[in-house]
Short mmCIF file of C-alpha atoms in Angstrom, two decimals:
data_model
loop_
_atom_site.label_atom_id
_atom_site.label_comp_id
_atom_site.label_asym_id
_atom_site.label_seq_id
_atom_site.Cartn_x
_atom_site.Cartn_y
_atom_site.Cartn_z
CA ASN A 1 0.00 0.00 0.00
CA LYS A 2 1.16 3.46 -0.87
CA ASN A 3 0.67 6.09 1.82
CA LYS A 4 -1.14 9.22 0.77
CA PHE A 5 -0.59 12.58 2.40
CA TYR A 6 -3.19 15.31 2.39
CA ASN A 7 -3.18 18.92 3.46
CA ILE A 8 -6.33 19.86 5.34
CA LYS A 9 -7.54 23.42 5.66
CA ILE A 10 -10.32 24.26 8.07
CA HIS A 11 -12.14 27.57 8.35
CA SER A 12 -14.84 28.03 10.97
CA ASP A 13 -17.34 30.77 11.65
CA LYS A 14 -19.89 31.37 14.40
CA THR A 15 -22.80 33.74 14.00
CA LYS A 16 -25.47 34.79 16.46
CA ASN A 17 -28.64 36.17 14.92
CA ILE A 18 -31.86 37.66 16.23
CA LEU A 19 -34.75 35.78 14.63
CA THR A 20 -37.68 37.57 16.28
CA LYS A 21 -38.25 40.56 18.54
CA ASP A 22 -40.98 41.33 21.04
CA SER A 23 -43.35 44.32 20.78
CA LYS A 24 -40.73 46.56 22.45
CA GLY A 25 -38.05 45.61 19.91
CA ASN A 26 -36.07 43.40 22.30
CA PRO A 27 -34.64 40.13 20.98
CA LYS A 28 -37.02 37.23 21.67
CA ILE A 29 -35.70 34.25 19.71
CA LEU A 30 -32.00 33.90 18.89
CA GLU A 31 -29.98 31.57 16.69
CA ILE A 32 -26.42 30.34 16.95
CA LYS A 33 -25.00 29.01 13.69
CA ILE A 34 -21.61 27.36 13.28
CA THR A 35 -20.15 26.75 9.84
CA VAL A 36 -16.97 24.78 9.17
CA GLU A 37 -15.44 24.70 5.70
CA LEU A 38 -13.19 21.69 5.18
CA ILE A 39 -10.79 21.64 2.23
CA ILE A 40 -8.67 18.57 1.55
CA MET A 41 -5.79 19.02 -0.85
CA GLU A 42 -3.59 16.43 -2.50
CA ASN A 43 -0.47 17.48 -4.40
CA GLY A 44 -1.54 21.12 -4.23
CA GLU A 45 -4.95 20.47 -5.79
CA VAL A 46 -8.33 20.58 -4.05
CA LYS A 47 -9.50 16.98 -3.76
CA TYR A 48 -12.57 17.58 -1.56
CA LYS A 49 -14.36 20.67 -0.34
CA ARG A 50 -17.29 20.42 2.05
CA ASP A 51 -19.21 22.69 4.39
CA PHE A 52 -20.59 21.44 7.70
CA ILE A 53 -23.32 23.61 9.20
CA GLU A 54 -25.19 23.28 12.49
CA ASN A 55 -27.59 25.78 14.04
CA PHE A 56 -29.82 26.06 17.09
CA ASN A 57 -32.69 28.43 17.92
CA TYR A 58 -33.44 29.41 21.53
CA ASN A 59 -35.34 31.94 23.60
CA ASN A 60 -33.67 35.03 25.01
CA SER A 61 -33.38 35.41 28.78
CA SER A 62 -33.28 38.46 31.00
CA ASN A 63 -30.61 36.75 33.16
CA LYS A 64 -27.54 37.45 31.03
CA PHE A 65 -25.22 35.21 33.07
CA ASP A 66 -27.51 32.18 32.60
CA LEU A 67 -27.97 33.10 28.93
CA ASN A 68 -24.21 33.24 28.41
CA GLN A 69 -23.73 29.84 30.08
CA TYR A 70 -26.55 28.37 27.97
CA GLU A 71 -24.99 29.76 24.78
CA LYS A 72 -21.64 28.18 25.68
CA THR A 73 -23.37 24.82 26.12
CA ILE A 74 -25.18 25.21 22.78
CA GLU A 75 -21.92 26.11 21.05
CA LYS A 76 -20.12 23.10 22.51
CA ASN A 77 -22.94 20.76 21.42
CA LEU A 78 -22.95 22.17 17.90
CA ILE A 79 -19.18 21.82 17.63
CA ASP A 80 -19.39 18.22 18.88
CA LYS A 81 -21.96 17.44 16.15
CA ILE A 82 -19.77 18.98 13.47
CA VAL A 83 -16.67 17.12 14.67
CA GLU A 84 -18.63 13.87 14.55
CA ARG A 85 -19.81 14.61 11.00
CA ILE A 86 -16.28 15.54 9.86
CA THR A 87 -14.91 12.34 11.39
CA LEU A 88 -17.49 10.24 9.54
CA PHE A 89 -16.72 12.10 6.31
CA LEU A 90 -12.97 11.52 6.67
CA HIS A 91 -13.49 7.81 7.39
CA SER A 92 -15.55 7.50 4.20
CA LEU A 93 -12.68 8.70 1.99
#
């Protein structure tokens, strides 16, 4: 068997959006979206290019500390899902 070597480039982005507002204009429903672009190169040429996207919608909270902790948990869960999907993708090559 001949070993193959690949260069892998990963670009990630996290966005937080307001989906809806209440009658006073305050954010009501929020979204966290994480996008990871995976580029696999062989001999300087792009062999595979794939985007992995996960998002989650949630209600705003007046308790900003609890909201921040909740957002960190959401972000970790979304990242875990993306890592699992990337791992499955790489194993399928």
